[in-house]
Amino acid sequence: MDMHEFWGVIEAARSAVTADKPFADALGDELAGRTKGDILSYQERFDEVHEAVYRWDVWAAAYLIGGGCSDDSFMDFRAGLIALGRDWYEKAAACPDSLARHPAVIDAARALHDEAVFDEDANYAASYAFERLTGDDHAFYEAWDAYKSPLERHGQDADNMGEDFDFDDPEEMRRRLPQLSALYLRDTGH
């Protein structure tokens, strides 16, 4: 699966979202209609785009939007960026502050709601789809281990995250993420 097809899967899932079917469920349905090989290839592309936004500036955006952001929450935020679709993902990757213009982020800021963009279940859509195909909740991880050789595995590298800075320093956040700071930082702090 190339990147074009990967983003096609994401868009197909986004199109299937309803009030009763969140993105991760729609994505699981889309993936479950494909082969096991397609699901593994999807996961490989997912990991690539997920890791590409493992950066301090993106984490700072997540920190503002989420009212704080742990390591696990940052995984969910990056999955949520993917769930926004290719256009918004690419905008956020190029300039995380651009998320201040996303309607869900604007609405969440007004409502003092801190879950905009975060999508934990999207991280696991491939494994859920694989389980639906095989009936085995461990099959995906066994297949994934066989699919990727140990030499091909790469993880997130703190050395490649860009410049680290203090997310709790309101002036630094305003300087680096002025639009998101305008939405989320109050005079009394976050």
Short mmCIF file of N, CA and C in Angstrom, two decimals:
data_model
loop_
_atom_site.label_atom_id
_atom_site.label_comp_id
_atom_site.label_asym_id
_atom_site.label_seq_id
_atom_site.Cartn_x
_atom_site.Cartn_y
_atom_site.Cartn_z
N MET A 1 0.85 -1.18 0.00
CA MET A 1 0.00 0.00 0.00
C MET A 1 0.89 1.23 0.00
N ASP A 2 0.72 2.07 -1.00
CA ASP A 2 1.49 3.31 -1.03
C ASP A 2 0.75 4.40 -0.24
N MET A 3 1.37 5.55 -0.12
CA MET A 3 0.77 6.63 0.67
C MET A 3 -0.56 7.11 0.09
N HIS A 4 -0.66 7.14 -1.22
CA HIS A 4 -1.90 7.57 -1.84
C HIS A 4 -3.05 6.64 -1.43
N GLU A 5 -2.80 5.34 -1.49
CA GLU A 5 -3.83 4.37 -1.09
C GLU A 5 -4.11 4.47 0.41
N PHE A 6 -3.06 4.66 1.21
CA PHE A 6 -3.25 4.82 2.65
C PHE A 6 -4.22 5.96 2.94
N TRP A 7 -3.97 7.12 2.33
CA TRP A 7 -4.85 8.26 2.58
C TRP A 7 -6.24 8.02 2.00
N GLY A 8 -6.34 7.21 0.96
CA GLY A 8 -7.65 6.82 0.44
C GLY A 8 -8.44 6.01 1.46
N VAL A 9 -7.76 5.13 2.17
CA VAL A 9 -8.40 4.35 3.24
C VAL A 9 -8.90 5.29 4.33
N ILE A 10 -8.07 6.24 4.70
CA ILE A 10 -8.45 7.21 5.74
C ILE A 10 -9.67 8.00 5.29
N GLU A 11 -9.66 8.48 4.06
CA GLU A 11 -10.80 9.27 3.56
C GLU A 11 -12.07 8.43 3.45
N ALA A 12 -11.94 7.17 3.05
CA ALA A 12 -13.11 6.30 2.98
C ALA A 12 -13.71 6.13 4.38
N ALA A 13 -12.87 5.95 5.36
CA ALA A 13 -13.35 5.82 6.74
C ALA A 13 -13.99 7.12 7.21
N ARG A 14 -13.38 8.24 6.90
CA ARG A 14 -13.94 9.53 7.30
C ARG A 14 -15.33 9.72 6.69
N SER A 15 -15.51 9.26 5.46
CA SER A 15 -16.80 9.38 4.78
C SER A 15 -17.87 8.50 5.42
N ALA A 16 -17.46 7.44 6.10
CA ALA A 16 -18.40 6.50 6.71
C ALA A 16 -18.75 6.85 8.16
N VAL A 17 -18.14 7.89 8.70
CA VAL A 17 -18.42 8.30 10.08
C VAL A 17 -19.86 8.80 10.19
N THR A 18 -20.53 8.35 11.24
CA THR A 18 -21.89 8.82 11.55
C THR A 18 -21.95 9.14 13.03
N ALA A 19 -23.09 9.59 13.47
CA ALA A 19 -23.27 9.88 14.90
C ALA A 19 -23.08 8.61 15.73
N ASP A 20 -23.40 7.47 15.15
CA ASP A 20 -23.28 6.20 15.87
C ASP A 20 -22.01 5.43 15.53
N LYS A 21 -21.24 5.91 14.58
CA LYS A 21 -20.03 5.21 14.16
C LYS A 21 -18.87 6.18 14.15
N PRO A 22 -18.03 6.15 15.20
CA PRO A 22 -16.87 7.04 15.22
C PRO A 22 -15.83 6.61 14.18
N PHE A 23 -14.88 7.47 13.96
CA PHE A 23 -13.86 7.25 12.94
C PHE A 23 -13.17 5.90 13.09
N ALA A 24 -12.72 5.54 14.29
CA ALA A 24 -11.97 4.30 14.47
C ALA A 24 -12.81 3.09 14.07
N ASP A 25 -14.10 3.10 14.34
CA ASP A 25 -14.97 2.00 13.94
C ASP A 25 -15.11 1.96 12.42
N ALA A 26 -15.28 3.13 11.82
CA ALA A 26 -15.38 3.19 10.36
C ALA A 26 -14.07 2.73 9.72
N LEU A 27 -12.96 3.09 10.31
CA LEU A 27 -11.66 2.66 9.80
C LEU A 27 -11.50 1.15 9.95
N GLY A 28 -11.91 0.61 11.08
CA GLY A 28 -11.87 -0.84 11.28
C GLY A 28 -12.71 -1.57 10.24
N ASP A 29 -13.90 -1.03 9.94
CA ASP A 29 -14.75 -1.63 8.90
C ASP A 29 -14.07 -1.59 7.54
N GLU A 30 -13.47 -0.45 7.22
CA GLU A 30 -12.78 -0.30 5.94
C GLU A 30 -11.63 -1.30 5.83
N LEU A 31 -10.85 -1.43 6.88
CA LEU A 31 -9.71 -2.35 6.86
C LEU A 31 -10.14 -3.81 6.86
N ALA A 32 -11.22 -4.14 7.57
CA ALA A 32 -11.68 -5.53 7.65
C ALA A 32 -12.16 -6.04 6.30
N GLY A 33 -12.45 -5.15 5.37
CA GLY A 33 -12.84 -5.54 4.03
C GLY A 33 -11.64 -5.78 3.11
N ARG A 34 -10.47 -5.73 3.66
CA ARG A 34 -9.24 -5.90 2.87
C ARG A 34 -8.52 -7.18 3.30
N THR A 35 -7.44 -7.50 2.61
CA THR A 35 -6.67 -8.70 2.95
C THR A 35 -5.80 -8.44 4.17
N LYS A 36 -5.32 -9.52 4.76
CA LYS A 36 -4.39 -9.39 5.89
C LYS A 36 -3.14 -8.62 5.47
N GLY A 37 -2.66 -8.91 4.26
CA GLY A 37 -1.48 -8.20 3.75
C GLY A 37 -1.72 -6.71 3.62
N ASP A 38 -2.91 -6.35 3.15
CA ASP A 38 -3.27 -4.93 3.05
C ASP A 38 -3.30 -4.27 4.42
N ILE A 39 -3.81 -4.99 5.40
CA ILE A 39 -3.89 -4.44 6.76
C ILE A 39 -2.49 -4.21 7.32
N LEU A 40 -1.60 -5.15 7.09
CA LEU A 40 -0.22 -4.99 7.56
C LEU A 40 0.47 -3.83 6.84
N SER A 41 0.23 -3.72 5.55
CA SER A 41 0.80 -2.62 4.79
C SER A 41 0.22 -1.28 5.26
N TYR A 42 -1.08 -1.26 5.54
CA TYR A 42 -1.70 -0.05 6.10
C TYR A 42 -0.99 0.34 7.39
N GLN A 43 -0.77 -0.64 8.28
CA GLN A 43 -0.14 -0.34 9.56
C GLN A 43 1.26 0.23 9.37
N GLU A 44 1.96 -0.27 8.37
CA GLU A 44 3.29 0.25 8.08
C GLU A 44 3.22 1.73 7.68
N ARG A 45 2.30 2.08 6.81
CA ARG A 45 2.12 3.49 6.42
C ARG A 45 1.64 4.32 7.61
N PHE A 46 0.70 3.78 8.40
CA PHE A 46 0.21 4.48 9.58
C PHE A 46 1.38 4.83 10.49
N ASP A 47 2.24 3.85 10.75
CA ASP A 47 3.39 4.09 11.62
C ASP A 47 4.30 5.18 11.06
N GLU A 48 4.47 5.20 9.75
CA GLU A 48 5.32 6.23 9.13
C GLU A 48 4.76 7.64 9.37
N VAL A 49 3.48 7.82 9.10
CA VAL A 49 2.92 9.17 9.26
C VAL A 49 2.76 9.52 10.73
N HIS A 50 2.52 8.53 11.56
CA HIS A 50 2.40 8.73 13.00
C HIS A 50 3.73 9.21 13.58
N GLU A 51 4.81 8.55 13.17
CA GLU A 51 6.14 8.90 13.66
C GLU A 51 6.64 10.22 13.08
N ALA A 52 6.19 10.58 11.89
CA ALA A 52 6.65 11.82 11.25
C ALA A 52 6.25 13.06 12.03
N VAL A 53 5.20 12.96 12.83
CA VAL A 53 4.77 14.11 13.63
C VAL A 53 5.12 13.94 15.11
N TYR A 54 6.08 13.07 15.38
CA TYR A 54 6.61 12.91 16.73
C TYR A 54 7.66 14.00 16.94
N ARG A 55 7.15 15.21 17.20
CA ARG A 55 8.02 16.39 17.31
C ARG A 55 7.53 17.26 18.47
N TRP A 56 8.47 18.04 19.00
CA TRP A 56 8.14 18.90 20.14
C TRP A 56 7.09 19.95 19.78
N ASP A 57 7.17 20.53 18.59
CA ASP A 57 6.19 21.56 18.24
C ASP A 57 4.78 20.98 18.12
N VAL A 58 4.67 19.77 17.60
CA VAL A 58 3.36 19.11 17.51
C VAL A 58 2.88 18.74 18.91
N TRP A 59 3.80 18.28 19.75
CA TRP A 59 3.45 17.93 21.12
C TRP A 59 2.96 19.17 21.88
N ALA A 60 3.58 20.30 21.62
CA ALA A 60 3.15 21.55 22.25
C ALA A 60 1.72 21.89 21.85
N ALA A 61 1.38 21.68 20.58
CA ALA A 61 0.00 21.91 20.12
C ALA A 61 -0.95 20.98 20.86
N ALA A 62 -0.56 19.72 20.98
CA ALA A 62 -1.38 18.75 21.72
C ALA A 62 -1.53 19.17 23.18
N TYR A 63 -0.47 19.70 23.74
CA TYR A 63 -0.48 20.14 25.14
C TYR A 63 -1.49 21.27 25.34
N LEU A 64 -1.51 22.21 24.42
CA LEU A 64 -2.47 23.30 24.51
C LEU A 64 -3.90 22.80 24.32
N ILE A 65 -4.12 22.04 23.26
CA ILE A 65 -5.46 21.56 22.94
C ILE A 65 -5.99 20.63 24.03
N GLY A 66 -5.11 19.79 24.58
CA GLY A 66 -5.54 18.81 25.57
C GLY A 66 -5.47 19.27 27.01
N GLY A 67 -5.03 20.48 27.24
CA GLY A 67 -4.89 20.93 28.62
C GLY A 67 -3.82 20.15 29.35
N GLY A 68 -2.77 19.77 28.62
CA GLY A 68 -1.71 18.90 29.09
C GLY A 68 -1.66 17.71 28.15
N CYS A 69 -0.54 16.97 28.15
CA CYS A 69 -0.46 15.85 27.21
C CYS A 69 0.68 14.92 27.61
N SER A 70 0.32 13.73 28.08
CA SER A 70 1.29 12.70 28.45
C SER A 70 1.83 12.01 27.20
N ASP A 71 2.78 11.11 27.38
CA ASP A 71 3.31 10.31 26.26
C ASP A 71 2.18 9.55 25.57
N ASP A 72 1.35 8.86 26.35
CA ASP A 72 0.25 8.09 25.78
C ASP A 72 -0.75 8.99 25.07
N SER A 73 -1.05 10.11 25.68
CA SER A 73 -1.99 11.03 25.04
C SER A 73 -1.42 11.59 23.74
N PHE A 74 -0.11 11.76 23.68
CA PHE A 74 0.49 12.26 22.45
C PHE A 74 0.37 11.22 21.33
N MET A 75 0.43 9.94 21.67
CA MET A 75 0.15 8.89 20.67
C MET A 75 -1.26 9.07 20.12
N ASP A 76 -2.21 9.30 21.02
CA ASP A 76 -3.62 9.46 20.63
C ASP A 76 -3.82 10.73 19.79
N PHE A 77 -3.10 11.78 20.12
CA PHE A 77 -3.19 13.03 19.37
C PHE A 77 -2.69 12.82 17.94
N ARG A 78 -1.55 12.15 17.79
CA ARG A 78 -1.01 11.91 16.46
C ARG A 78 -1.95 11.02 15.65
N ALA A 79 -2.57 10.04 16.28
CA ALA A 79 -3.58 9.23 15.58
C ALA A 79 -4.76 10.11 15.17
N GLY A 80 -5.12 11.04 16.04
CA GLY A 80 -6.21 11.96 15.73
C GLY A 80 -5.86 12.88 14.57
N LEU A 81 -4.60 13.29 14.48
CA LEU A 81 -4.18 14.10 13.32
C LEU A 81 -4.39 13.32 12.03
N ILE A 82 -4.05 12.05 12.04
CA ILE A 82 -4.25 11.20 10.87
C ILE A 82 -5.75 11.10 10.57
N ALA A 83 -6.55 10.96 11.61
CA ALA A 83 -8.00 10.84 11.44
C ALA A 83 -8.62 12.11 10.84
N LEU A 84 -7.95 13.24 10.98
CA LEU A 84 -8.46 14.49 10.38
C LEU A 84 -8.37 14.46 8.86
N GLY A 85 -7.59 13.53 8.31
CA GLY A 85 -7.43 13.43 6.87
C GLY A 85 -6.12 14.06 6.41
N ARG A 86 -5.78 13.76 5.19
CA ARG A 86 -4.49 14.17 4.64
C ARG A 86 -4.28 15.69 4.66
N ASP A 87 -5.28 16.46 4.25
CA ASP A 87 -5.10 17.91 4.19
C ASP A 87 -4.76 18.49 5.56
N TRP A 88 -5.56 18.16 6.55
CA TRP A 88 -5.29 18.72 7.88
C TRP A 88 -4.03 18.14 8.49
N TYR A 89 -3.77 16.85 8.25
CA TYR A 89 -2.53 16.26 8.73
C TYR A 89 -1.33 17.02 8.18
N GLU A 90 -1.33 17.25 6.87
CA GLU A 90 -0.20 17.94 6.24
C GLU A 90 -0.08 19.38 6.72
N LYS A 91 -1.22 20.06 6.93
CA LYS A 91 -1.16 21.42 7.48
C LYS A 91 -0.54 21.41 8.87
N ALA A 92 -0.98 20.48 9.71
CA ALA A 92 -0.46 20.41 11.08
C ALA A 92 1.00 19.99 11.09
N ALA A 93 1.40 19.11 10.19
CA ALA A 93 2.80 18.69 10.11
C ALA A 93 3.69 19.86 9.70
N ALA A 94 3.19 20.68 8.79
CA ALA A 94 3.96 21.84 8.33
C ALA A 94 3.97 22.96 9.37
N CYS A 95 2.84 23.14 10.05
CA CYS A 95 2.70 24.22 11.03
C CYS A 95 1.65 23.81 12.06
N PRO A 96 2.06 23.24 13.18
CA PRO A 96 1.09 22.78 14.17
C PRO A 96 0.11 23.87 14.62
N ASP A 97 0.53 25.12 14.57
CA ASP A 97 -0.33 26.24 14.99
C ASP A 97 -1.55 26.38 14.07
N SER A 98 -1.47 25.82 12.86
CA SER A 98 -2.59 25.90 11.93
C SER A 98 -3.83 25.17 12.45
N LEU A 99 -3.65 24.28 13.41
CA LEU A 99 -4.80 23.58 14.00
C LEU A 99 -5.77 24.55 14.67
N ALA A 100 -5.31 25.74 14.97
CA ALA A 100 -6.19 26.75 15.57
C ALA A 100 -7.33 27.12 14.63
N ARG A 101 -7.20 26.78 13.35
CA ARG A 101 -8.25 27.08 12.37
C ARG A 101 -9.17 25.89 12.11
N HIS A 102 -8.89 24.74 12.72
CA HIS A 102 -9.75 23.57 12.52
C HIS A 102 -11.05 23.75 13.32
N PRO A 103 -12.19 23.53 12.69
CA PRO A 103 -13.48 23.76 13.38
C PRO A 103 -13.63 23.00 14.70
N ALA A 104 -13.17 21.76 14.76
CA ALA A 104 -13.29 20.99 16.01
C ALA A 104 -12.44 21.58 17.12
N VAL A 105 -11.28 22.10 16.76
CA VAL A 105 -10.40 22.71 17.76
C VAL A 105 -11.01 24.02 18.25
N ILE A 106 -11.55 24.80 17.35
CA ILE A 106 -12.20 26.06 17.72
C ILE A 106 -13.39 25.78 18.64
N ASP A 107 -14.24 24.85 18.25
CA ASP A 107 -15.41 24.50 19.07
C ASP A 107 -15.00 23.99 20.45
N ALA A 108 -13.97 23.14 20.49
CA ALA A 108 -13.51 22.59 21.76
C ALA A 108 -12.95 23.69 22.66
N ALA A 109 -12.23 24.63 22.09
CA ALA A 109 -11.68 25.74 22.89
C ALA A 109 -12.80 26.57 23.50
N ARG A 110 -13.83 26.84 22.71
CA ARG A 110 -14.97 27.63 23.22
C ARG A 110 -15.71 26.90 24.32
N ALA A 111 -15.81 25.57 24.20
CA ALA A 111 -16.56 24.77 25.17
C ALA A 111 -15.69 24.30 26.33
N LEU A 112 -14.41 24.69 26.32
CA LEU A 112 -13.44 24.23 27.33
C LEU A 112 -13.40 22.71 27.38
N HIS A 113 -13.44 22.10 26.21
CA HIS A 113 -13.43 20.65 26.04
C HIS A 113 -12.05 20.27 25.55
N ASP A 114 -11.42 19.29 26.17
CA ASP A 114 -10.01 19.01 25.86
C ASP A 114 -9.77 17.71 25.08
N GLU A 115 -10.77 17.24 24.33
CA GLU A 115 -10.56 16.00 23.60
C GLU A 115 -10.54 16.17 22.09
N ALA A 116 -10.58 17.38 21.61
CA ALA A 116 -10.50 17.59 20.16
C ALA A 116 -9.21 17.01 19.63
N VAL A 117 -9.28 16.33 18.54
CA VAL A 117 -8.17 15.73 17.81
C VAL A 117 -7.71 14.38 18.40
N PHE A 118 -7.73 14.19 19.68
CA PHE A 118 -7.23 12.95 20.29
C PHE A 118 -8.14 11.77 19.90
N ASP A 119 -7.55 10.66 19.42
CA ASP A 119 -8.32 9.50 18.99
C ASP A 119 -7.54 8.22 19.30
N GLU A 120 -7.65 7.76 20.53
CA GLU A 120 -6.91 6.57 20.97
C GLU A 120 -7.23 5.35 20.11
N ASP A 121 -8.50 5.11 19.84
CA ASP A 121 -8.90 3.89 19.13
C ASP A 121 -8.34 3.82 17.71
N ALA A 122 -8.07 4.96 17.10
CA ALA A 122 -7.50 4.95 15.74
C ALA A 122 -6.13 4.29 15.72
N ASN A 123 -5.43 4.31 16.84
CA ASN A 123 -4.13 3.64 16.93
C ASN A 123 -4.23 2.13 16.70
N TYR A 124 -5.38 1.56 17.01
CA TYR A 124 -5.54 0.11 17.04
C TYR A 124 -6.49 -0.44 15.98
N ALA A 125 -6.87 0.38 15.03
CA ALA A 125 -7.83 -0.05 14.01
C ALA A 125 -7.34 -1.26 13.22
N ALA A 126 -6.07 -1.28 12.89
CA ALA A 126 -5.54 -2.41 12.11
C ALA A 126 -5.62 -3.71 12.91
N SER A 127 -5.27 -3.66 14.17
CA SER A 127 -5.33 -4.89 14.98
C SER A 127 -6.77 -5.35 15.17
N TYR A 128 -7.70 -4.41 15.35
CA TYR A 128 -9.11 -4.78 15.48
C TYR A 128 -9.63 -5.40 14.18
N ALA A 129 -9.26 -4.83 13.04
CA ALA A 129 -9.69 -5.37 11.76
C ALA A 129 -9.11 -6.77 11.54
N PHE A 130 -7.86 -6.94 11.90
CA PHE A 130 -7.21 -8.24 11.76
C PHE A 130 -7.92 -9.28 12.62
N GLU A 131 -8.28 -8.89 13.82
CA GLU A 131 -9.00 -9.79 14.72
C GLU A 131 -10.35 -10.19 14.12
N ARG A 132 -11.04 -9.23 13.50
CA ARG A 132 -12.32 -9.54 12.87
C ARG A 132 -12.14 -10.56 11.75
N LEU A 133 -11.04 -10.48 11.01
CA LEU A 133 -10.79 -11.43 9.93
C LEU A 133 -10.40 -12.81 10.44
N THR A 134 -9.64 -12.85 11.53
CA THR A 134 -9.07 -14.12 11.98
C THR A 134 -9.78 -14.72 13.19
N GLY A 135 -10.49 -13.88 13.94
CA GLY A 135 -11.11 -14.36 15.18
C GLY A 135 -10.11 -14.51 16.32
N ASP A 136 -8.89 -14.08 16.11
CA ASP A 136 -7.82 -14.23 17.09
C ASP A 136 -7.28 -12.85 17.46
N ASP A 137 -7.38 -12.50 18.74
CA ASP A 137 -6.94 -11.16 19.16
C ASP A 137 -5.42 -11.00 19.21
N HIS A 138 -4.69 -12.09 19.05
CA HIS A 138 -3.22 -12.02 19.02
C HIS A 138 -2.65 -12.13 17.61
N ALA A 139 -3.48 -12.48 16.65
CA ALA A 139 -3.02 -12.76 15.28
C ALA A 139 -2.32 -11.56 14.66
N PHE A 140 -2.83 -10.36 14.89
CA PHE A 140 -2.22 -9.18 14.27
C PHE A 140 -0.78 -9.01 14.73
N TYR A 141 -0.55 -9.11 16.01
CA TYR A 141 0.78 -8.86 16.55
C TYR A 141 1.77 -9.94 16.11
N GLU A 142 1.31 -11.17 16.01
CA GLU A 142 2.16 -12.23 15.50
C GLU A 142 2.49 -11.98 14.02
N ALA A 143 1.48 -11.61 13.25
CA ALA A 143 1.69 -11.32 11.83
C ALA A 143 2.58 -10.10 11.66
N TRP A 144 2.39 -9.09 12.51
CA TRP A 144 3.19 -7.87 12.42
C TRP A 144 4.65 -8.17 12.70
N ASP A 145 4.91 -9.01 13.71
CA ASP A 145 6.29 -9.38 14.02
C ASP A 145 6.94 -10.11 12.86
N ALA A 146 6.18 -10.95 12.17
CA ALA A 146 6.72 -11.67 11.01
C ALA A 146 6.88 -10.74 9.81
N TYR A 147 6.01 -9.76 9.69
CA TYR A 147 6.01 -8.83 8.55
C TYR A 147 7.22 -7.90 8.57
N LYS A 148 7.53 -7.40 9.73
CA LYS A 148 8.64 -6.46 9.88
C LYS A 148 9.85 -7.17 10.46
N SER A 149 10.97 -7.08 9.78
CA SER A 149 12.19 -7.67 10.33
C SER A 149 12.71 -6.74 11.42
N PRO A 150 13.46 -7.30 12.38
CA PRO A 150 14.00 -6.46 13.45
C PRO A 150 14.85 -5.30 12.94
N LEU A 151 15.55 -5.48 11.81
CA LEU A 151 16.39 -4.41 11.28
C LEU A 151 15.56 -3.28 10.67
N GLU A 152 14.33 -3.58 10.24
CA GLU A 152 13.48 -2.56 9.64
C GLU A 152 12.73 -1.75 10.68
N ARG A 153 12.66 -2.26 11.87
CA ARG A 153 11.90 -1.56 12.90
C ARG A 153 12.61 -0.28 13.28
N HIS A 154 11.83 0.74 13.43
CA HIS A 154 12.37 2.01 13.90
C HIS A 154 11.35 2.58 14.85
N GLY A 155 11.83 3.28 15.79
CA GLY A 155 10.93 3.86 16.77
C GLY A 155 11.09 5.36 16.79
N GLN A 156 10.42 5.93 17.73
CA GLN A 156 10.49 7.37 17.85
C GLN A 156 11.81 7.74 18.51
N ASP A 157 12.43 8.74 17.99
CA ASP A 157 13.76 9.13 18.42
C ASP A 157 13.71 10.56 18.94
N ALA A 158 13.96 10.73 20.22
CA ALA A 158 13.91 12.05 20.84
C ALA A 158 14.92 13.01 20.22
N ASP A 159 15.98 12.48 19.62
CA ASP A 159 16.98 13.34 18.99
C ASP A 159 16.47 14.00 17.72
N ASN A 160 15.40 13.46 17.14
CA ASN A 160 14.86 13.99 15.89
C ASN A 160 13.55 14.74 16.09
N MET A 161 13.30 15.19 17.28
CA MET A 161 12.03 15.84 17.59
C MET A 161 12.06 17.35 17.44
N GLY A 162 13.17 17.89 17.02
CA GLY A 162 13.29 19.33 16.94
C GLY A 162 13.71 19.91 18.28
N GLU A 163 13.53 21.21 18.40
CA GLU A 163 13.96 21.90 19.61
C GLU A 163 12.95 21.72 20.73
N ASP A 164 13.43 21.24 21.87
CA ASP A 164 12.61 21.09 23.06
C ASP A 164 12.40 22.46 23.69
N PHE A 165 11.23 22.68 24.27
CA PHE A 165 10.97 23.93 24.97
C PHE A 165 9.93 23.69 26.06
N ASP A 166 9.76 24.65 26.91
CA ASP A 166 8.91 24.53 28.10
C ASP A 166 7.45 24.81 27.75
N PHE A 167 6.64 23.76 27.76
CA PHE A 167 5.22 23.90 27.45
C PHE A 167 4.47 24.68 28.53
N ASP A 168 5.04 24.75 29.72
CA ASP A 168 4.39 25.47 30.82
C ASP A 168 4.78 26.94 30.89
N ASP A 169 5.57 27.40 29.94
CA ASP A 169 5.95 28.81 29.87
C ASP A 169 5.00 29.50 28.88
N PRO A 170 4.02 30.26 29.41
CA PRO A 170 3.01 30.86 28.53
C PRO A 170 3.61 31.77 27.45
N GLU A 171 4.65 32.50 27.79
CA GLU A 171 5.26 33.38 26.80
C GLU A 171 5.92 32.60 25.67
N GLU A 172 6.58 31.50 26.03
CA GLU A 172 7.21 30.65 25.01
C GLU A 172 6.14 30.02 24.11
N MET A 173 5.05 29.57 24.71
CA MET A 173 3.96 28.98 23.93
C MET A 173 3.32 30.03 23.02
N ARG A 174 3.14 31.23 23.53
CA ARG A 174 2.56 32.30 22.70
C ARG A 174 3.48 32.65 21.53
N ARG A 175 4.78 32.61 21.77
CA ARG A 175 5.74 32.91 20.72
C ARG A 175 5.75 31.83 19.65
N ARG A 176 5.71 30.57 20.07
CA ARG A 176 5.83 29.46 19.13
C ARG A 176 4.49 29.05 18.49
N LEU A 177 3.40 29.17 19.24
CA LEU A 177 2.08 28.77 18.76
C LEU A 177 1.07 29.89 19.05
N PRO A 178 1.21 31.02 18.37
CA PRO A 178 0.39 32.18 18.72
C PRO A 178 -1.11 31.97 18.54
N GLN A 179 -1.52 31.29 17.48
CA GLN A 179 -2.95 31.10 17.24
C GLN A 179 -3.58 30.15 18.25
N LEU A 180 -2.93 29.02 18.51
CA LEU A 180 -3.45 28.09 19.51
C LEU A 180 -3.40 28.70 20.90
N SER A 181 -2.36 29.45 21.18
CA SER A 181 -2.26 30.12 22.48
C SER A 181 -3.39 31.11 22.68
N ALA A 182 -3.76 31.82 21.62
CA ALA A 182 -4.87 32.77 21.71
C ALA A 182 -6.18 32.05 22.06
N LEU A 183 -6.32 30.83 21.55
CA LEU A 183 -7.53 30.05 21.86
C LEU A 183 -7.52 29.45 23.26
N TYR A 184 -6.35 28.97 23.68
CA TYR A 184 -6.29 28.13 24.88
C TYR A 184 -5.66 28.75 26.12
N LEU A 185 -4.79 29.72 25.96
CA LEU A 185 -4.16 30.30 27.15
C LEU A 185 -4.95 31.48 27.64
N ARG A 186 -5.23 31.46 28.88
CA ARG A 186 -5.94 32.58 29.51
C ARG A 186 -4.91 33.43 30.24
N ASP A 187 -5.28 34.63 30.61
CA ASP A 187 -4.35 35.51 31.33
C ASP A 187 -3.83 34.88 32.62
N THR A 188 -4.64 34.01 33.21
CA THR A 188 -4.25 33.37 34.48
C THR A 188 -3.48 32.08 34.26
N GLY A 189 -3.20 31.74 33.03
CA GLY A 189 -2.50 30.49 32.72
C GLY A 189 -3.34 29.65 31.81
N HIS A 190 -3.07 28.36 31.77
CA HIS A 190 -3.80 27.45 30.86
C HIS A 190 -5.14 27.08 31.45
#
